[in-house]
Short mmCIF file of C-alpha atoms in Angstrom, two decimals:
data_model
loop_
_atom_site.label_atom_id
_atom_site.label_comp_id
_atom_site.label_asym_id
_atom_site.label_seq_id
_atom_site.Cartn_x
_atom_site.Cartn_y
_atom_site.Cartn_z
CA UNK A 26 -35.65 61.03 -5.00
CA UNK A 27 -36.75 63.87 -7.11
CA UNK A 28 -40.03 65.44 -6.57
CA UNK A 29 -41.74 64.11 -9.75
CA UNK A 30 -41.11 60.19 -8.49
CA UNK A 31 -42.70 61.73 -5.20
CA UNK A 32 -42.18 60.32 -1.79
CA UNK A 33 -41.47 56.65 -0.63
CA UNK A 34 -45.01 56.93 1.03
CA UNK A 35 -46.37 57.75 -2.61
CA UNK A 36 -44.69 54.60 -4.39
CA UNK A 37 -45.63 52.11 -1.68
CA UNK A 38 -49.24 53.59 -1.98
CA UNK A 39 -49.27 52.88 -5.90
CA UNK A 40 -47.63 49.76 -5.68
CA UNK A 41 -50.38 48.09 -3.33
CA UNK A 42 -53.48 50.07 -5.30
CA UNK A 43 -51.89 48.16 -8.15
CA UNK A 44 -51.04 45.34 -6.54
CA UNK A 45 -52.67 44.70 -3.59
CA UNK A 46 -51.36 44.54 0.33
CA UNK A 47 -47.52 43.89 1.28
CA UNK A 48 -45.65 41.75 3.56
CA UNK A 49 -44.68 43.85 6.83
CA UNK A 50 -41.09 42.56 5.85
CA UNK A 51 -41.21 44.29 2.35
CA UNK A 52 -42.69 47.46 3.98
CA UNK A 53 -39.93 47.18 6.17
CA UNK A 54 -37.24 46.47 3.86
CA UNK A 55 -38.32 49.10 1.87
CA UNK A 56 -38.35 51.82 4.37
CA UNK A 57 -35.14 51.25 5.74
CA UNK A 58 -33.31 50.76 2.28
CA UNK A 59 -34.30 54.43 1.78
CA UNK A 60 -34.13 55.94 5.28
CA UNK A 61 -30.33 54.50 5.45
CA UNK A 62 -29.27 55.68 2.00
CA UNK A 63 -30.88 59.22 2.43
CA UNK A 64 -29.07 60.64 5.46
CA UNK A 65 -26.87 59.99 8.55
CA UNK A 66 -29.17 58.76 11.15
CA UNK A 67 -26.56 58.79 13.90
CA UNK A 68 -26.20 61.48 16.98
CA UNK A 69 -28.20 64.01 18.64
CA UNK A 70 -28.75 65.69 15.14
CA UNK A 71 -30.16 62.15 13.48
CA UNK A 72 -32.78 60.05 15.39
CA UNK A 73 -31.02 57.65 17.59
CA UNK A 74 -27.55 57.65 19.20
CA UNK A 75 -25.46 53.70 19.66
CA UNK A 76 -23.32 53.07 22.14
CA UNK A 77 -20.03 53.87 20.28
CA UNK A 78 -21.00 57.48 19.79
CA UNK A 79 -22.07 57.61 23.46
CA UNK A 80 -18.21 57.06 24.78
CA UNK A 81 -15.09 55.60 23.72
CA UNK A 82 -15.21 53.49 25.69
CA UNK A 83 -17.54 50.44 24.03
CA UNK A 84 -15.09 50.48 21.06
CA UNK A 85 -12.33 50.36 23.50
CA UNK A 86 -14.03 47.71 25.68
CA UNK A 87 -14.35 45.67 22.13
CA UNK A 88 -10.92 46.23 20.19
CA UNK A 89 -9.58 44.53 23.89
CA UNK A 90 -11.45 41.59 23.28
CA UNK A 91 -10.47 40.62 19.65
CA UNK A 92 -6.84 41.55 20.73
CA UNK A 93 -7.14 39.25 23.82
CA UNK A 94 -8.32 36.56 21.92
CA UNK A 95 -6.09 36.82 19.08
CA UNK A 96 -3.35 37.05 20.75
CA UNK A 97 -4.65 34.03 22.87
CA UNK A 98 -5.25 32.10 20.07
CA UNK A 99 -1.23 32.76 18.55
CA UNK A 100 0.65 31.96 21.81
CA UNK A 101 4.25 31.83 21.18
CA UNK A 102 3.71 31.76 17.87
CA UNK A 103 4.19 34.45 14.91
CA UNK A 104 1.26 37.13 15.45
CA UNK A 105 -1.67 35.96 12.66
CA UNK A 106 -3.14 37.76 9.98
CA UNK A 107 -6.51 38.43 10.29
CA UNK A 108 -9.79 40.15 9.34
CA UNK A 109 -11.41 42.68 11.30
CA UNK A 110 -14.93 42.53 10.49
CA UNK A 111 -17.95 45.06 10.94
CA UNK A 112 -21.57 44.42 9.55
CA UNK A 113 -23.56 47.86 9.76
CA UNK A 114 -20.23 50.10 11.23
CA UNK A 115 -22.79 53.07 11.31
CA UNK A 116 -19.86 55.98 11.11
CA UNK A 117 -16.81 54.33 11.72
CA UNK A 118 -16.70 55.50 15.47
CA UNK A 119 -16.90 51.72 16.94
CA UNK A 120 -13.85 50.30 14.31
CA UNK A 121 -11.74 53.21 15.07
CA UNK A 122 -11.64 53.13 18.71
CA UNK A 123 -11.31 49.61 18.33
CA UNK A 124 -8.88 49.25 15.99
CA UNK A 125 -7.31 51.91 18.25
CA UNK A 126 -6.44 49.44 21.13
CA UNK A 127 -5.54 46.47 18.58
CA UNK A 128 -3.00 47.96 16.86
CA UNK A 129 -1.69 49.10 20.26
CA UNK A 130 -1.48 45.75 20.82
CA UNK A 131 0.58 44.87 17.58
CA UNK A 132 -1.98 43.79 15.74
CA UNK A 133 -2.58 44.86 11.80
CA UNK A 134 -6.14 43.08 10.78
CA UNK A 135 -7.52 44.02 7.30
CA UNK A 136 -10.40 45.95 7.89
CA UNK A 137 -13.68 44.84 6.32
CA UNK A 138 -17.15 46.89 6.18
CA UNK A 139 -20.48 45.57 5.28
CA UNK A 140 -22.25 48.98 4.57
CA UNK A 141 -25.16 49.11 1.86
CA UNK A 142 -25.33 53.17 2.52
CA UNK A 143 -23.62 55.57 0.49
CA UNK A 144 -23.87 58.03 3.17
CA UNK A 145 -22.54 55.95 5.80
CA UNK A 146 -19.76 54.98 3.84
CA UNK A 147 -18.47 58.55 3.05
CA UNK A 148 -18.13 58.84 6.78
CA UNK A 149 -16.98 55.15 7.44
CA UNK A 150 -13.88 56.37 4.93
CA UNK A 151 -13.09 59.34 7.03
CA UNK A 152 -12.98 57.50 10.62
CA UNK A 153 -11.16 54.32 9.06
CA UNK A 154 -9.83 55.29 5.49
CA UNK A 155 -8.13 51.65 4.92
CA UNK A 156 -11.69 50.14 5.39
CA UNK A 157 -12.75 47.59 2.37
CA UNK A 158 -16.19 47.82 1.47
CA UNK A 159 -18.75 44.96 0.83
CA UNK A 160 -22.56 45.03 0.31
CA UNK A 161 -22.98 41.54 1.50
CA UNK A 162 -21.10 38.82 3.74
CA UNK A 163 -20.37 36.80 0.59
CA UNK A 164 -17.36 38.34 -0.68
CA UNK A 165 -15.49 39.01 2.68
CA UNK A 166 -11.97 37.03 2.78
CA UNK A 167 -11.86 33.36 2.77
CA UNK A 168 -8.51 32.93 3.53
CA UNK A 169 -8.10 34.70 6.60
CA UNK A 170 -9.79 33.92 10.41
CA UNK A 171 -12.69 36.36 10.81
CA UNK A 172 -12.90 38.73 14.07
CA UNK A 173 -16.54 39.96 13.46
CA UNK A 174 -18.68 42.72 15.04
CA UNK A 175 -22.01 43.23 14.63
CA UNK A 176 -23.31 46.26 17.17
CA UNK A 177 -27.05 47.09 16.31
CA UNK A 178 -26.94 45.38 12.94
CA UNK A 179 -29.38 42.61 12.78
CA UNK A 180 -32.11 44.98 14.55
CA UNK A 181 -33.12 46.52 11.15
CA UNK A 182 -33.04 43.47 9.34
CA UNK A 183 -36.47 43.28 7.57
CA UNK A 184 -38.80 41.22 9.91
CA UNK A 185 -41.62 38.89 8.88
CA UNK A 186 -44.75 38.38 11.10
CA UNK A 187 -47.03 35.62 11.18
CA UNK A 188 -50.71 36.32 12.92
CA UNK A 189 -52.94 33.30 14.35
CA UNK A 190 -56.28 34.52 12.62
CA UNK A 191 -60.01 32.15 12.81
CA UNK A 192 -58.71 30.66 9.98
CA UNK A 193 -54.97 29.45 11.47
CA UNK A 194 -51.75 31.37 10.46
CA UNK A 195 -51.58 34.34 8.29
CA UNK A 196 -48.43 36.57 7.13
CA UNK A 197 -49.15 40.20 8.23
CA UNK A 198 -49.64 42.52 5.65
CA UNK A 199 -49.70 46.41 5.16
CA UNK A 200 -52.99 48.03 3.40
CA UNK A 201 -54.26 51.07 2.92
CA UNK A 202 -57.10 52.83 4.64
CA UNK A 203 -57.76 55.85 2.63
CA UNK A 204 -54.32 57.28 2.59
CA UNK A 205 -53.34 55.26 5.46
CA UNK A 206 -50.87 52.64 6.29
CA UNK A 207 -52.57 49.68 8.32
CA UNK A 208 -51.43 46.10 9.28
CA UNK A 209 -53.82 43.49 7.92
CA UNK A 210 -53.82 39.68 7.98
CA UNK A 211 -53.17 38.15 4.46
CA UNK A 212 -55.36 35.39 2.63
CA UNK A 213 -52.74 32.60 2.14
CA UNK A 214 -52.33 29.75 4.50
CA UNK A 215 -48.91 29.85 6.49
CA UNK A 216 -49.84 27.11 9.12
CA UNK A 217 -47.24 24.64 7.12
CA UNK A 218 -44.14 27.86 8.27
CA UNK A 219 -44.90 26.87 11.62
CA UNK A 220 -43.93 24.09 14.03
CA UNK A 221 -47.17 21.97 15.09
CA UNK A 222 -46.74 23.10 18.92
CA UNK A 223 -47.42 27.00 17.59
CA UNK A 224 -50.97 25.36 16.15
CA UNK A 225 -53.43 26.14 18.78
CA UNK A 226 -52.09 29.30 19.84
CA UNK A 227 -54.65 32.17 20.54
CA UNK A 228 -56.17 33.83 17.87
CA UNK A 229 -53.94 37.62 17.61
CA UNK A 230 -50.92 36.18 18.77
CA UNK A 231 -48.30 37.15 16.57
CA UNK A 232 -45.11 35.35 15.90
CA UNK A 233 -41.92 37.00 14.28
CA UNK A 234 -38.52 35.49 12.28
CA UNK A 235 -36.53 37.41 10.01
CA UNK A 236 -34.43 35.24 7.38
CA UNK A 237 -32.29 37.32 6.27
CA UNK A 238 -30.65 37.25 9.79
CA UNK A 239 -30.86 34.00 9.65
CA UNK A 240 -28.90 33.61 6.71
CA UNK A 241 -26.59 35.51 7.02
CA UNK A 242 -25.65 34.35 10.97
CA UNK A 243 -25.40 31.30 8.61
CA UNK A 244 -22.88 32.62 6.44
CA UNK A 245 -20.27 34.26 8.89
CA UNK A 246 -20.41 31.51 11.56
CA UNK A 247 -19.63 28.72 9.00
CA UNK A 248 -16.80 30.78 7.80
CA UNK A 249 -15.62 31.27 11.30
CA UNK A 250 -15.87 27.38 12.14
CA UNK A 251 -13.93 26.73 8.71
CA UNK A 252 -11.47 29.73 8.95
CA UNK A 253 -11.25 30.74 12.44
CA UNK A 254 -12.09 33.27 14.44
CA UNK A 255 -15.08 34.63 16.42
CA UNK A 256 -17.73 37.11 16.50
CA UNK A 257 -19.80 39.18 18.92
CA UNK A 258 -23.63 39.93 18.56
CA UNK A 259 -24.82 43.32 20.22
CA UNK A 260 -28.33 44.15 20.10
CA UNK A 261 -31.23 44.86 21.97
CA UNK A 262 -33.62 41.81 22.48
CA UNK A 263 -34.66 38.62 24.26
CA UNK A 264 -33.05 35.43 24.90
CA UNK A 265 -36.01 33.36 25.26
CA UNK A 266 -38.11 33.15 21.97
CA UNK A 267 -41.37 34.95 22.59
CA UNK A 268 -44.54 36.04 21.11
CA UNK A 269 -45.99 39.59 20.15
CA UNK A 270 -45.06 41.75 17.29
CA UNK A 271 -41.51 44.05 18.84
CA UNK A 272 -41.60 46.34 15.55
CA UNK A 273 -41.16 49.98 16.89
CA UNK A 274 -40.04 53.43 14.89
CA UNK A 275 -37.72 56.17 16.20
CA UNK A 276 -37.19 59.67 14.55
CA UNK A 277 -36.24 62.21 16.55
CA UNK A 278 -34.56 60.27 19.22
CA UNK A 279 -38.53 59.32 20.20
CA UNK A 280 -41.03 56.28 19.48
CA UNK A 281 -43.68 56.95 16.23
CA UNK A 282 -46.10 54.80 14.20
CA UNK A 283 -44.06 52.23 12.72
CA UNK A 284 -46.73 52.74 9.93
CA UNK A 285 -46.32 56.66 9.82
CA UNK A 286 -44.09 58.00 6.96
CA UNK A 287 -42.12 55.13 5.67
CA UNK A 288 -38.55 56.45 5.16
CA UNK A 289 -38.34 58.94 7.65
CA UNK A 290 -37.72 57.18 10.78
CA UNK A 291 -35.92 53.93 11.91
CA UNK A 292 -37.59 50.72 11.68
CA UNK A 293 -36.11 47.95 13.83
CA UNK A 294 -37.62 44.63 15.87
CA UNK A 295 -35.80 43.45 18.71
CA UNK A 296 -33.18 40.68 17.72
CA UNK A 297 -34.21 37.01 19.21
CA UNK A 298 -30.49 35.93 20.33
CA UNK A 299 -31.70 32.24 20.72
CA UNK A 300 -32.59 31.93 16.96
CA UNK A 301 -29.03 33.64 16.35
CA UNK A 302 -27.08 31.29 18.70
CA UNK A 303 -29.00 28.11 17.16
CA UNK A 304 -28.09 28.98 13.73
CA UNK A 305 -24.30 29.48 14.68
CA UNK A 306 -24.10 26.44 16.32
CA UNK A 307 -25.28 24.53 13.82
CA UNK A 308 -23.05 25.77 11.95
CA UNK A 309 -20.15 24.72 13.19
CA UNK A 310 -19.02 26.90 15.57
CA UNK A 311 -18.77 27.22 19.43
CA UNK A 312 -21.04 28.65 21.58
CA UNK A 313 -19.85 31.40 24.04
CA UNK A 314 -23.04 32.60 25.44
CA UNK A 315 -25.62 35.34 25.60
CA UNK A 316 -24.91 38.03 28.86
CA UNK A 317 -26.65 41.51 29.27
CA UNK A 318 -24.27 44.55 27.55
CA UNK A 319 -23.72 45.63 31.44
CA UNK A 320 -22.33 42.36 32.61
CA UNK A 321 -20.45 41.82 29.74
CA UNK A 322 -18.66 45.21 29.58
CA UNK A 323 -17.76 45.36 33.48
CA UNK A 324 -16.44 41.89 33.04
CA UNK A 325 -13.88 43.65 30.36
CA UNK A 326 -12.57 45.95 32.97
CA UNK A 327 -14.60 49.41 31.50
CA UNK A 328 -15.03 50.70 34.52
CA UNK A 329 -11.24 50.75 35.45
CA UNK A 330 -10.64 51.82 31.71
CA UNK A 331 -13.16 54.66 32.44
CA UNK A 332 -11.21 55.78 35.77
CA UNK A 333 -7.62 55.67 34.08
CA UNK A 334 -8.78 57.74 30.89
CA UNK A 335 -10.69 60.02 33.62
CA UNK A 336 -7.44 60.44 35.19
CA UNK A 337 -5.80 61.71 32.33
CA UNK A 338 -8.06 63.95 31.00
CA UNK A 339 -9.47 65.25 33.90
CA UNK A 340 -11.92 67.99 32.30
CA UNK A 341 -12.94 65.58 31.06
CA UNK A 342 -14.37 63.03 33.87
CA UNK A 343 -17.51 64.07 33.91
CA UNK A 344 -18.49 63.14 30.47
CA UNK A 345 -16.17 59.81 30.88
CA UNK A 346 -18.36 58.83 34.09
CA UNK A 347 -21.67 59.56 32.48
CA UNK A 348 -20.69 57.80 29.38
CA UNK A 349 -19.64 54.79 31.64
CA UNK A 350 -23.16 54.91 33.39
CA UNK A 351 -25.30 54.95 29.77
CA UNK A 352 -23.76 51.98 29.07
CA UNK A 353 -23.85 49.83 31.80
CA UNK A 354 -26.85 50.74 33.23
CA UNK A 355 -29.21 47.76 34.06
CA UNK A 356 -31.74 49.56 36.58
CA UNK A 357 -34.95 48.67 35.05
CA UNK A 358 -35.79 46.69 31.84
CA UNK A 359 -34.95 49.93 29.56
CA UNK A 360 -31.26 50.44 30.79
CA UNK A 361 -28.55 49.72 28.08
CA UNK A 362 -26.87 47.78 30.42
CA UNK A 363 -29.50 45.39 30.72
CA UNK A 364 -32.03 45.43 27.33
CA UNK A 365 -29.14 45.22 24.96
CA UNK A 366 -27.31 41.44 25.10
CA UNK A 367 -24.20 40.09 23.93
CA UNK A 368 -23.78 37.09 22.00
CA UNK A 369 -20.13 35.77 21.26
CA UNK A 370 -19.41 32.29 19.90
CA UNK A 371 -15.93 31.42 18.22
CA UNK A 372 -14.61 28.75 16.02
CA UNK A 373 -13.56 25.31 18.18
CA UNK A 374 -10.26 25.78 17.21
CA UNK A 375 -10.25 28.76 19.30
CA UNK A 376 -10.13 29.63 23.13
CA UNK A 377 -12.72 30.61 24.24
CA UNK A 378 -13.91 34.86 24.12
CA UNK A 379 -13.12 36.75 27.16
CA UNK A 380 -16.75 37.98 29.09
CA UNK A 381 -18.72 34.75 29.28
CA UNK A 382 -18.80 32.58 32.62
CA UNK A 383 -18.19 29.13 32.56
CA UNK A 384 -22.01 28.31 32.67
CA UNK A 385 -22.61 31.05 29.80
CA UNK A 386 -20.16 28.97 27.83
CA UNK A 387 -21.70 26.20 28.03
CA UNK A 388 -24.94 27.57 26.39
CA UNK A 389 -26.43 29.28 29.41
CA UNK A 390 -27.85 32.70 29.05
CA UNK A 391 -28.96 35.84 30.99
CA UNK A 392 -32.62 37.06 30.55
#
């Protein structure tokens, strides 16, 4: 953006002086639209760091499972052709240690990106150069089963927040105070979005969906459940819809005003997995569960995985062990291991995924 256009901050200012106050979602959508085609938000240089740049290992853990249940899925017969399929890949790091461990296995997927950033994409190409790009789930393959990946994706999808005002249901809105970005609660009626038993909830309570993760959950799981294959959710979020508005900002690896300088740091809301699951199952497809990142990843054997790759790089242990610990950590509520949450369903042609229980499989889930 050159200087004479000004800053994000600037346009958004002019377009609700002309226009009046907009949705949080557009504020949102807008923000991260630029933040993500502007710069590499990624490591201890950017503002936040994901699991597969933390260690090896979570790509590792997850190229396993879609190799297990591929190969699962082929028994004695001739090894399928498939699609492996990332939405938001960041840099690459997750597919390529992935893919590392499925082609180890024998295994030659396509490789399939849905990456809207121009920046992420130039270093997508250099971790996994035979990587086909799409800027939406509707042109990915329809001829081939799906292996889908989604690791801190539907997070900064735009979200859309409802407040219970005097008056009944509002959207929530940003306005400006001076130069100021504020939230505000909008003029027109939504009580007819809501479900009559959200009707006589306390005035302030605030209620979030975001449709675009909606449809497009939509999307991939009834391709899955007409094509084949599976997917697996990672995010951090709830399992149990709740109430309260979960929109946060990082920049600098550290929490800021959400309604501070639009652009310039990560907006994200946390990801209600029961919403997610619904959608997929209506969709067709089968229902693996929803378990905590920690529970999911020891389950894959990572912690044997982290002692044999300690053992052969041993100046290396250290940073293999402490990696390990990041990611399964489930101490307190803030732990990876336990605030992020896994959500795997599959097509019901398919065995079931590798990581759930029995009772997770049957639609149970782990708070």
């Amino acid at each position: 953006m050159s200087a004479r256009e000004g800053t994000l901050a600037d346009l958004l200012r002019r377009l609700i002086r002309t226009s009046g106050p907009i949705s949080v979602a557009q504020y949102m959508a807008h923000a991260n639209a630029h933040y993500y085609a502007t710069r590499d938000p990624l490591g201890r240089a950017g503002d936040f760091i994901t699991a597969p740049e933390i260690s090896q290992l979570f790509g590792e853990m997850l190229g396993g499972w879609v190799a297990d249940l591929v190969l699962r899925t082929a028994g004695a017969t001739a090894i399928p052709r498939f699609a492996y399929v990332e939405l938001g890949p960041g840099r690459g790091t997750l597919a390529r240690d992935a893919l590392r461990v499925i082609r180890t296995a024998h295994l030659a997927p396509e490789v399939h990106f849905i990456e809207g950033s121009p920046q992420l994409r130039k270093l997508q190409t250099q971790a996994v150069p035979d990587a086909i790009f799409h800027d939406s789930t509707a042109t990915l393959p329809d001829n081939l089963p799906l292996l889908i990946i989604a690791n801190e994706f539907f997070d900064a999808l735009a979200v859309r927040q409802l407040v219970r005002t005097q008056d009944g249901w509002r959207e929530r809105m940003v306005a400006l105070e001076e130069e100021r970005f504020i939230p505000v609660e909008g003029e027109q009626p939504m009580d007819a979005a809501l479900a009559s038993v959200q009707t006589d909830a306390p005035v302030g309570t605030i209620i979030e969906t975001v449709p675009a993760a909606a449809a497009i959950m939509q999307d991939v799981a009834m391709a899955i459940a007409r094509q084949g294959g599976a997917m697996l959710t990672v995010d951090y979020g709830y399992v149990q819809t709740r109430i309260g508005s979960t929109l946060q900002a990082v920049r600098n690896h550290r929490m800021v005003d959400p309604f501070f300088d639009p652009g310039n740091a990560d907006l994200t809301a946390h990801v209600d997995f029961a919403s997610l699951a619904n959608v997929a199952q209506d969709a067709g497809c089968v229902l693996y569960g929803t378990v905590q990142q920690g529970v999911f990843l020891n389950r894959l054997g990572i912690k044997e995985r982290a002692h044999a790759l300690a053992a052969a790089n041993p100046g290396q242990a250290k940073s293999v062990f402490s990696g390990l610990e990041r990611l399964v950590d489930a101490r307190d509520r803030q732990g990876m291991g336990r605030l992020f949450k896994v959500l795997g369903f599959g097509s019901p042609q398919w065995p079931p995924g590798a990581g759930f229980s029995p009772e997770e499989n049957a639609g149970g889930t782990f708070a």
